[in-house]
Every structure is written in structure tokens, then in C-alpha cells.
Coordinates of C-alpha atoms in Angstrom, one line a residue:
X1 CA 7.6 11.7 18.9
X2 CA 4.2 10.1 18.7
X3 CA 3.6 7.5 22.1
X4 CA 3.1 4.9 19.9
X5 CA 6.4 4.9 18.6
X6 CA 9.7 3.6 19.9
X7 CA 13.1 5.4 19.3
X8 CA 14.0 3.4 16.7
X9 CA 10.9 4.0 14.7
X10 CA 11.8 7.5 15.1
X11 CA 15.2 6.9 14.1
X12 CA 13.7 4.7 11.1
X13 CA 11.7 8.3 10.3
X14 CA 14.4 10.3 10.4
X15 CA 16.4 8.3 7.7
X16 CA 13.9 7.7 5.4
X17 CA 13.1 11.4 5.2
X18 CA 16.5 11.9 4.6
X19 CA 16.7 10.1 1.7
X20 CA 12.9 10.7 0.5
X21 CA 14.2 14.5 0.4
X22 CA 17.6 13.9 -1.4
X23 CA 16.4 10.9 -4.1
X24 CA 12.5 12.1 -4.8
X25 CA 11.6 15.7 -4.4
X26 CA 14.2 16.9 -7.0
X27 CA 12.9 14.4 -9.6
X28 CA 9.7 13.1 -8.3
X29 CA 7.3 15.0 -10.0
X30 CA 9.2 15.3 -13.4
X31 CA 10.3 11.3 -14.3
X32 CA 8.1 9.4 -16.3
X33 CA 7.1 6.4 -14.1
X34 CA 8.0 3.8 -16.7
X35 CA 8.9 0.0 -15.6
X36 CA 12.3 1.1 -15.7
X37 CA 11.7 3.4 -13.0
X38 CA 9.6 1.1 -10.6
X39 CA 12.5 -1.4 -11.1
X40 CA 15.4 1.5 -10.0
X41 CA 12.8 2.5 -7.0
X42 CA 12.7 -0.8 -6.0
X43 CA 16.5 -1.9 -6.0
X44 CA 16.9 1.8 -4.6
X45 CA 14.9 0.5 -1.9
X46 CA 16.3 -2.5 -1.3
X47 CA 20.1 -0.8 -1.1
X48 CA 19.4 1.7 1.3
X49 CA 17.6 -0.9 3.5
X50 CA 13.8 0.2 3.4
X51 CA 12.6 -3.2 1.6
X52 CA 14.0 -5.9 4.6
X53 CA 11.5 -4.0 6.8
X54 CA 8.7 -6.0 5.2
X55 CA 10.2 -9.1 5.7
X56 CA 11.2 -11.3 9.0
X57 CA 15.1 -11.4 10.4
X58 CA 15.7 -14.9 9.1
X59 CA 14.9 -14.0 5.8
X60 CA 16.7 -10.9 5.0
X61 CA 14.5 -8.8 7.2
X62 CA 15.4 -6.2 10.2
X63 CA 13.3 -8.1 13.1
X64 CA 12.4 -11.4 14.0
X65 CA 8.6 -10.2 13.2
X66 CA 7.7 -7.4 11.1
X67 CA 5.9 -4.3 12.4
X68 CA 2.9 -2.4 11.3
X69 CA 4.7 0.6 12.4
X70 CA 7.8 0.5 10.7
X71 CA 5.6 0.1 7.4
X72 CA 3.4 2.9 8.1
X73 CA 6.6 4.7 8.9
X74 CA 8.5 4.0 5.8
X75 CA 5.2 4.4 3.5
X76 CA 4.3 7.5 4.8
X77 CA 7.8 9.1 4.3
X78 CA 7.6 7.8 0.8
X79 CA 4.1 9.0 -0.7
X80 CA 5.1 12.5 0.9
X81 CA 8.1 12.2 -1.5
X82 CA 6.7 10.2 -4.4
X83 CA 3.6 7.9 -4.5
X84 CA 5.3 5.9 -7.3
X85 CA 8.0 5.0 -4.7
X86 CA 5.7 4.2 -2.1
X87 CA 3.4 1.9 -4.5
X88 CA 7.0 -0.2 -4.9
X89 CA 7.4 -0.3 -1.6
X90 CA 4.1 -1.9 -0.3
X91 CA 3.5 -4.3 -3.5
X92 CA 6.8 -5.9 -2.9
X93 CA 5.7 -6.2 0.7
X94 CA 2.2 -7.5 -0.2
X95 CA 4.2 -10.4 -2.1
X96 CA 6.6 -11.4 -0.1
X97 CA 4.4 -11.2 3.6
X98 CA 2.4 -14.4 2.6
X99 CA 5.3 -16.4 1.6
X100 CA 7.2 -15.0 4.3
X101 CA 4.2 -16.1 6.8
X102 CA 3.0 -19.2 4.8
X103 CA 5.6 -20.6 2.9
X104 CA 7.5 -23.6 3.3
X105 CA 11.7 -23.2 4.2
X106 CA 12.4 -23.6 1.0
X107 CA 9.8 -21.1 -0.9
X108 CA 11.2 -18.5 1.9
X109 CA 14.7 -19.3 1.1
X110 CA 14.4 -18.9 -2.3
X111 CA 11.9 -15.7 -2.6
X112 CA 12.7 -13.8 0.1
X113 CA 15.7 -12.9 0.3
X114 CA 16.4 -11.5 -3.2
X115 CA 12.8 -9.2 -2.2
X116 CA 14.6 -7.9 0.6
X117 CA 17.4 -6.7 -1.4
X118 CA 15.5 -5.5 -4.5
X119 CA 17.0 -7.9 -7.2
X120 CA 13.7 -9.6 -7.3
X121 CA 10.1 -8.1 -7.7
X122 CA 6.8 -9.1 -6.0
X123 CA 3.6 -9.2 -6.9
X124 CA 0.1 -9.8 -5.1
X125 CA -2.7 -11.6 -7.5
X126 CA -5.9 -11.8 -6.2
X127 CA -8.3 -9.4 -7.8
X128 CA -10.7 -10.1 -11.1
X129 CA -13.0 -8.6 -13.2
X130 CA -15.8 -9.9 -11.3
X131 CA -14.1 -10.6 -7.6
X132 CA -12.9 -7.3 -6.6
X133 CA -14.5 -6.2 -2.8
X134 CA -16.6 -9.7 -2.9
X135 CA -13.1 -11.7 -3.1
X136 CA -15.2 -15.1 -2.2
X137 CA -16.2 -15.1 -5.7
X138 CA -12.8 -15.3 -7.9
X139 CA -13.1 -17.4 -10.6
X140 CA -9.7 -18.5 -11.2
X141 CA -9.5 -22.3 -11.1
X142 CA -6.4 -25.2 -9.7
X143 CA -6.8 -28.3 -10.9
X144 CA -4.4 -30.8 -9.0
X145 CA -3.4 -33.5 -11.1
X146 CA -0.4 -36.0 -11.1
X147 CA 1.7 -33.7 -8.3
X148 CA 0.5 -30.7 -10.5
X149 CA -2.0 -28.0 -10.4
X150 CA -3.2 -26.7 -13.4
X151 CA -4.2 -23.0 -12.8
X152 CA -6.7 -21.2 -15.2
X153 CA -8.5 -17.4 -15.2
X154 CA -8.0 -13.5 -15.4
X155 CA -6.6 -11.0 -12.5
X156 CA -7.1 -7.8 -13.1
X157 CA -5.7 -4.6 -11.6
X158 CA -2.5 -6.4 -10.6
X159 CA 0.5 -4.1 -9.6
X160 CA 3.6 -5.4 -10.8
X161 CA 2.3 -6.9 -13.5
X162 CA 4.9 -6.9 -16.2
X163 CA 7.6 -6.2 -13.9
X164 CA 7.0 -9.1 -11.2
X165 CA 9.6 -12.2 -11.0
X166 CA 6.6 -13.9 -9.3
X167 CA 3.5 -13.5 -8.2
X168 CA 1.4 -14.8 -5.8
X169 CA -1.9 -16.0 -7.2
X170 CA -5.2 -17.4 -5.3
X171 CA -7.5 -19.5 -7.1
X172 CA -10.0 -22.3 -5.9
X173 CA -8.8 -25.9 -5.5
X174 CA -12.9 -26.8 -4.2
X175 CA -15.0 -24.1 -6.0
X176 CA -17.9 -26.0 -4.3
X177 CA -16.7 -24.9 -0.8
X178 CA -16.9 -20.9 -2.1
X179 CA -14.4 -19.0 0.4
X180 CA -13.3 -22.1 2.2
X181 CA -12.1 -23.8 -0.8
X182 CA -9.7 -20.8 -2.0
X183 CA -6.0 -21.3 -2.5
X184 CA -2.8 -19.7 -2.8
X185 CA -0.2 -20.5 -5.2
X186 CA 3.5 -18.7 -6.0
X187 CA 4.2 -18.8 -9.8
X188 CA 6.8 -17.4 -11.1
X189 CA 6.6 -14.9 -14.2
X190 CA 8.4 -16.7 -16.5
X191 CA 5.7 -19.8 -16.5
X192 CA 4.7 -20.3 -20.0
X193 CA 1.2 -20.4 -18.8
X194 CA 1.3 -16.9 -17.1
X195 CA 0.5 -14.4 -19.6
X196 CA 0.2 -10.6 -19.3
X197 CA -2.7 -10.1 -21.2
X198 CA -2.9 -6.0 -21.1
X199 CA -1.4 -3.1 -19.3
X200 CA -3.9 -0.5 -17.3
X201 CA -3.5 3.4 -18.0
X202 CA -4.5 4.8 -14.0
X203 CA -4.9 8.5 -13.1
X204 CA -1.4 7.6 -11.0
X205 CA 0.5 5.7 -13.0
X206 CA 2.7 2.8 -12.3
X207 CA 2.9 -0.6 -13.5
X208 CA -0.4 -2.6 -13.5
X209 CA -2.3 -4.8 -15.8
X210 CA -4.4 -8.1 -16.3
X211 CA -2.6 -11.7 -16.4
X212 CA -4.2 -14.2 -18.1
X213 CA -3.3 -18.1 -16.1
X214 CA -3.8 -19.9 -19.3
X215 CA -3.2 -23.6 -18.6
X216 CA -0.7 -22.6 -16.3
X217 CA 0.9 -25.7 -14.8
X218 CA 2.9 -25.4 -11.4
X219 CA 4.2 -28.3 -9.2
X220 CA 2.6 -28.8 -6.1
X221 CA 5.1 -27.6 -3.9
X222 CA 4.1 -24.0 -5.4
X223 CA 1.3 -24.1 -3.0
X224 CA 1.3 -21.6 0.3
X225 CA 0.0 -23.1 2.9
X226 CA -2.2 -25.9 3.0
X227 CA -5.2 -25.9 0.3
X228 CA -8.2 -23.6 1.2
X229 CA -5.9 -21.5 3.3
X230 CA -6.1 -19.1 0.2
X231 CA -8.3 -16.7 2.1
X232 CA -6.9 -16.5 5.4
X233 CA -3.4 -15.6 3.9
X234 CA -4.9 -12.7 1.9
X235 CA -6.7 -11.4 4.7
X236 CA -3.6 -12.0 7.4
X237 CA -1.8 -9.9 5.2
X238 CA -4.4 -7.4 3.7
X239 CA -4.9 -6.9 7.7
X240 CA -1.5 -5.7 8.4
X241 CA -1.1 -3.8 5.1
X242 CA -4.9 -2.0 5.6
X243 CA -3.1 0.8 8.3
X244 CA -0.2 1.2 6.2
X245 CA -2.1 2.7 3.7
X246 CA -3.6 5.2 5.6
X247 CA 0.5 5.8 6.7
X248 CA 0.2 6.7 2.7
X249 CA -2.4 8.9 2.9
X250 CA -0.9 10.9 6.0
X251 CA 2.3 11.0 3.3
X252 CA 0.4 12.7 0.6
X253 CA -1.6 14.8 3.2
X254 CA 1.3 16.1 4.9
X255 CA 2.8 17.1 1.2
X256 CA -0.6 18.6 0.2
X257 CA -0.5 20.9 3.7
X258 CA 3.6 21.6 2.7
X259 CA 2.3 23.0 -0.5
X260 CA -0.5 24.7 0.4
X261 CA 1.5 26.8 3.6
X262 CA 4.3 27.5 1.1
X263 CA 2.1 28.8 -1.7
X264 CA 0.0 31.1 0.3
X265 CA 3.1 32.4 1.8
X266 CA 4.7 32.9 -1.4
X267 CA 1.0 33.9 -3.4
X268 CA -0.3 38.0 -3.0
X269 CA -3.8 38.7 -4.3
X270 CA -4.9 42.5 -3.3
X271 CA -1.7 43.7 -2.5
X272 CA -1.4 40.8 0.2
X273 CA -0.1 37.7 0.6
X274 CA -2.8 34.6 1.1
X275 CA -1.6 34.0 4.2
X276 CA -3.5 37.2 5.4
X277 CA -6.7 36.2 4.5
X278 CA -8.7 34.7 7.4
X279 CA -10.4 32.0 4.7
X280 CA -6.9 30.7 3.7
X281 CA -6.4 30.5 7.2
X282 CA -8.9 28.4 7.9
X283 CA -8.7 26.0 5.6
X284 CA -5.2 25.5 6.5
X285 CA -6.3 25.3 10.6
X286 CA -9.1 22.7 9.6
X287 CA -6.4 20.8 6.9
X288 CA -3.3 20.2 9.5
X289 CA -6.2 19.5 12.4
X290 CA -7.9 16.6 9.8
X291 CA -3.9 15.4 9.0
X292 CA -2.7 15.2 12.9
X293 CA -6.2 12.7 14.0
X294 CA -5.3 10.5 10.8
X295 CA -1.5 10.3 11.6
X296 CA -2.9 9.4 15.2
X297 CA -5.7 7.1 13.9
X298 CA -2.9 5.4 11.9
X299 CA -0.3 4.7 14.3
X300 CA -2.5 3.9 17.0
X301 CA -3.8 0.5 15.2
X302 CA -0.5 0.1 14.0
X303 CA 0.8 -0.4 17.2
X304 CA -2.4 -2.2 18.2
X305 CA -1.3 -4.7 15.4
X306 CA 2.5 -4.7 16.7
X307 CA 1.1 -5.3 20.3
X308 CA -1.2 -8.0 19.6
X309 CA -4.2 -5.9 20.6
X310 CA -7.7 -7.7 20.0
X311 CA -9.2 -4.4 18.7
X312 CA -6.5 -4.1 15.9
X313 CA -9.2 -5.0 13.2
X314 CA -11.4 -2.7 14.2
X315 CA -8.6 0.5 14.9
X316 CA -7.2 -0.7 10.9
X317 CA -10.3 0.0 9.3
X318 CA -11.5 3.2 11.1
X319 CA -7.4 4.4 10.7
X320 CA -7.9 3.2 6.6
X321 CA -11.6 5.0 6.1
X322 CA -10.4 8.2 8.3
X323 CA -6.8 8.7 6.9
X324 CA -7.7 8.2 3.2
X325 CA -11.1 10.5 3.4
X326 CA -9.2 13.0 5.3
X327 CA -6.3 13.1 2.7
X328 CA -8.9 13.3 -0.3
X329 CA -10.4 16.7 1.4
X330 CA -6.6 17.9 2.5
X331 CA -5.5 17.4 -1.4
X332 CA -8.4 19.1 -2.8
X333 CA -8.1 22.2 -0.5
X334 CA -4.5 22.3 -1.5
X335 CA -5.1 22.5 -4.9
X336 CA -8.3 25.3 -4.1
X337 CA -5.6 27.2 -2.6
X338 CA -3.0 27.3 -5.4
X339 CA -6.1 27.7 -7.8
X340 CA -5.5 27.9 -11.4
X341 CA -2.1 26.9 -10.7
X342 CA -3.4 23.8 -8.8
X343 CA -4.5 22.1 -12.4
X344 CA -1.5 22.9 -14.1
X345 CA -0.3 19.3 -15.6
X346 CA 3.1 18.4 -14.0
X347 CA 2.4 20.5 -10.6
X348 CA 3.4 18.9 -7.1
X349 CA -0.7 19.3 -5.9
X350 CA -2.3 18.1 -9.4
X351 CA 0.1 15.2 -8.7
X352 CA -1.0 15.0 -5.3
X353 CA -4.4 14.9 -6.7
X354 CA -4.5 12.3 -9.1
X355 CA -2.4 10.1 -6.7
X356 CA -4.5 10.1 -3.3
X357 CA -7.8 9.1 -5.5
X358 CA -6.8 5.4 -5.9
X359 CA -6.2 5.1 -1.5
X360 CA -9.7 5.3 -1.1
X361 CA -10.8 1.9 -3.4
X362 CA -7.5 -0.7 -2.8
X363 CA -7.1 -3.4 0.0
X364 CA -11.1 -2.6 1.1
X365 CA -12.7 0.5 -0.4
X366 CA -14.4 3.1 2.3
X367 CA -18.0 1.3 2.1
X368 CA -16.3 -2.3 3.3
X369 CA -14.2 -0.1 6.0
X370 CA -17.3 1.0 7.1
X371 CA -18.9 -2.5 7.0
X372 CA -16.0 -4.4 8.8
X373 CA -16.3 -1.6 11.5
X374 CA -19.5 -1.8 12.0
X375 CA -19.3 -5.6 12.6
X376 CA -16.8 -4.8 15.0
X377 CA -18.6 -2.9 16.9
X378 CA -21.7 -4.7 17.1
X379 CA -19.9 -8.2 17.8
X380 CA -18.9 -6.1 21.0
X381 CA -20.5 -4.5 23.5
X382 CA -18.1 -1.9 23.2
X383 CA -14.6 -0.4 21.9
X384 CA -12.2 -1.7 24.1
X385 CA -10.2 0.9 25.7

């Protein structure tokens, strides 16, 4: 057990994997991930549990304050199973966290609780065609008039969308104030004005698209928070979400290293099997090495978050750039290893290749990583131990 970890978190592990092994490795490879199969994953989640870990106590949720490592846990238990599975699993967290942190009693009472159970799906809509890593230039409009805001623009890359029963949507209320005068908003799917305008074929596919907020009118008490809070709440939650991903990447790693042992085990070339060959060897010694300092990277600032350490920020984004680099080179020896059989369509590693791609660019691509950290560092006068 790793000394960041609790028994229950182990506990949390050991159940997950359990039922990672028994729903998704039989079928994980082989279903088409159409909506119909994000919307099982998701109510599968939220029967067995797995969704109320995303959510506070009061609400449907397991603990009075959610925790960085039971995500990281459950996520990277998931992606080692299926990354479609894991994708449901942190979008429906990514929706609910800001209401859950933000909201008023009412928007939590309502929202929540059917997002901890699964009968309701989230979704998390900030990015646009031109606002992706520069977020402090979204477009999107809300125009408050008569106890109404009247939300207009385009957000693009949006998981969920399609699928979502709401979505949480940031526009600017003061585009004069840039950053500061960013809002958040909860609109729910069925709003006339909230249009899916197209749905986005990805290397790793699950459900995402464009929306279109075309004259979307909501009433003011869809509003999170106060106005221009609508860039604090994405960043309080894209903080505590930014580890769990690498927890993702660890999960498709730690597959990749399964695969890759089991092949060369199973795989003879010269009358031996790989396993004999000191190059295979290596590349296994230099894959599982790489996979054990991201797992630690990870769930060392996941407990910093849990713990309220002041370098959290800081541990997040070196755990995100580490974990999701490392993963890329552990997937692509994997598939080396199996060679021509590693490209074959419909194979566990040329899954596990398309999938890990995308880890590297959402919530803060490696170049901002790299820019938060360096901030970090040079706004101290050194890593706090």
C-alpha cells in the first residue's frame, strides 16, 4: 500500500478492480462506445457506488469533502479497464464539483443527487474554438436582463455533449474586465436555446461535440456563485481534477506494462520466447520503473490536495506532465513489443494507444504544466519539503 493512502482507499482499490475486471476487460475492447454505452457506464457507475465519490456526503456523496485520492483511485482502476469508462467517470465529476462547491442549496439539491446515482449526466462547458489553453479569452456572452441572462456563443470539444442533462457553461457577464468578468452558469439540456451544433470524431471515442448557446435565456438563479467567479470555479475544480488525470494515465500505463509482460511471455522469435531477449528486458525494466515514479508523482499531490498542502499546485502539475508523458512512452513500447500485432485495429495496446494521446492536451496541455510549474517554483525560493 502506497504511504499516501489510507486503508480505505486501499479498500476503495481493491473493489473497483474487482469490478473493472468482471464488467470491462471481457467487453472493453470490443463495444462500440455509442451514447448508449456512456449512459449504461455511467448508471453502472452510479449503482455500484463509484459516482458519489465525486460528490460531498450531504449530497449523495461518501465523505463530508471529496478527496483527490479516492478520484485518482477510482480513475486509475477504470482507464486500466476501459478509458471510455473512466472518461464517464471524471466528466460527471467535472459537472457536478462546481455546483457541488458553488451552488446555492437548492441547485445542489436538485443536480446532485441524481449525478451521484447515475440517472442524470453532467457536463463541463468551458472550452471554444478560440479559448482553449488561453481560457481568459472565451467569447461566450450573458446578458442580464429583467431577472434573466441571455447566454450566446460556441463551446467546442465538450464531453457529454449530446448525452448531458445539463451543463455547466462559463461566459462573460463584464467582457471589459477579461478574466475577472467571467461567469458560470448551469443550463440544463433541454433549454430551447442550447443547441448541439455537431458531434466530434476523436482517435478515442466517446461522446463530444460543439453547443451552440443561441439566445439561450436562463433565470438568474442559474448562476454559480456570484458573477465573475466564473474563473475561480473552473480553476478550483480543474485543480483537483489536474492529478486525477495522471491517476488515468498510470491506468493505461499499468494495462500497456500487463500487455507487454504477457505478450513477450507468450511471443517466441528464434526458437525463444521474448522474454529472453535482454532488449525486451529492458524496455520492460525502464517501462514498470517510468510507471511506479508516475503512480508516486500522482498520489503524492493527491494527498497534498487532500491534506491541504500549500505545494499541491505545484505537485498537480509536475504529477499531470510526468504521469501522462511517461504513459505516452510506456504505450508506445508496448505496442513496439507486440509489433505487427501492436497496429492490429481492435487490439488491447492499439487501443491503449489511441486512448493515452488525448491525456497529454485536456484540463492544461504539457507546455502549461510546465508553465504553471515553473511559476511555482520561481514564486518560491524553494519546493517545500
Amino acid at each position: 500500500m502506497l504511504p499516501f493512502f489510507d486503508q480505505d482507499h486501499a479498500q476503495l482499490r481493491a473493489r473497483v478492480r474487482q469490478w473493472v475486471e468482471k464488467n470491462l476487460f471481457s467487453n472493453g475492447g470490443e463495444e462500440q462506445p455509442t451514447d448508449d454505452v456512456a449512459r449504461r457506464l455511467v448508471r453502472q457507475l452510479g449503482n455500484e457506488g463509484f459516482l458519489s465519490y465525486g460528490l460531498p456526503k450531504k449530497f449523495g456523496g461518501i465523505r463530508t469533502k471529496v478527496q483527490a485520492r479516492d478520484l485518482c483511485v477510482i480513475r486509475e482502476e477504470l482507464a486500466r479497464g476501459w478509458l471510455l469508462a473512466d472518461t464517464m467517470f471524471a466528466v460527471q465529476g467535472l459537472g457536478g464539483y462546481p455546483i457541488a462547491f458553488f451552488g446555492t442549496e437548492q441547485q445542489k439539491q436538485r443536480y446532485l443527487p441524481p449525478f451521484a446515482k447515475g440517472t442524470a449526466i453532467a457536463a463541463f462547458a468551458l472550452t471554444e474554438p478560440e479559448a482553449g489553453s488561453d481560457v481568459a479569452a472565451l467569447k461566450s456572452r450573458a446578458l442580464r436582463r429583467n431577472g434573466e441572462y441571455i447566454l450566446t456563443g460556441n463551446k467546442r470539444f465538450i464531453s457529454n455533449a449530446g448525452i448531458a442533462d445539463s451543463y455547466v457553461v462559463f461566459a462573460s457577464t463584464a467582457p471589459e474586465l477579461e478574466a475577472k468578468g467571467i461567469s458560470a452558469f448551469v443550463v440544463d439540456a433541454s433549454n430551447p436555446g442550447l443547441i448541439v451544433k455537431k458531434r466530434i470524431q476523436v482517435i478515442s471515442p466517446h461522446p463530444i461535440g460543439m453547443i451552440a448557446l443561441e439566445e439561450c435565456v436562463i433565470p438568474e438563479s442559474s448562476l454559480l456563485g456570484n458573477q465573475g467567479d466564473g474563473l475561480k470555479i473552473a480553476l478550483v475544480t480543474l485543480d483537483l481534477f489536474r492529478c486525477t488525470v495522471g491517476a488515468a494515465a498510470v491506468g493505461l500505463a499499468q494495462r500497456a506494462l500487463e500487455e507487454a509482460v504477457d505478450y513477450s511471455r507468450k511471443r517466441h522469435q528464434f526458437d525463444r520466447p521474448l522474454t529472453e531477449f535482454q532488449a525486451i528486458q529492458f524496455k520492460l525494466a525502464e517501462m514498470a520503473t517510468k510507471l511506479e515514479a508516475a503512480r508516486l508523482l500522482v498520489y503524492e499531490a493527491a494527498w497534498a490536495h487532500d491534506s491541504g498542502d500549500g505545494g499541491a499546485k505545484l505537485r498537480s502539475s509536475m504529477a499531470k506532465l510526468f504521469a501522462t508523458e511517461a504513459a505516452q512512452g510506456i504505450v508506445d513500447e508496448a505496442l513496439q513489443i507486440h509489433g505487427g500485432m501492436g497496429v492490429v485495429v481492435g487490439s488491447v495496446v492499439e487501443r491503449l494507444y489511441r486512448d493515452v494521446r488525448a491525456l497529454r492536451i485536456y484540463e492544461g496541455t504539457s507546455e502549461i504544466q510546465k508553465i504553471v510549474i515553473a511559476r511555482e517554483l520561481l514564486r518560491k525560493p524553494r519546493i517545500e519539503d
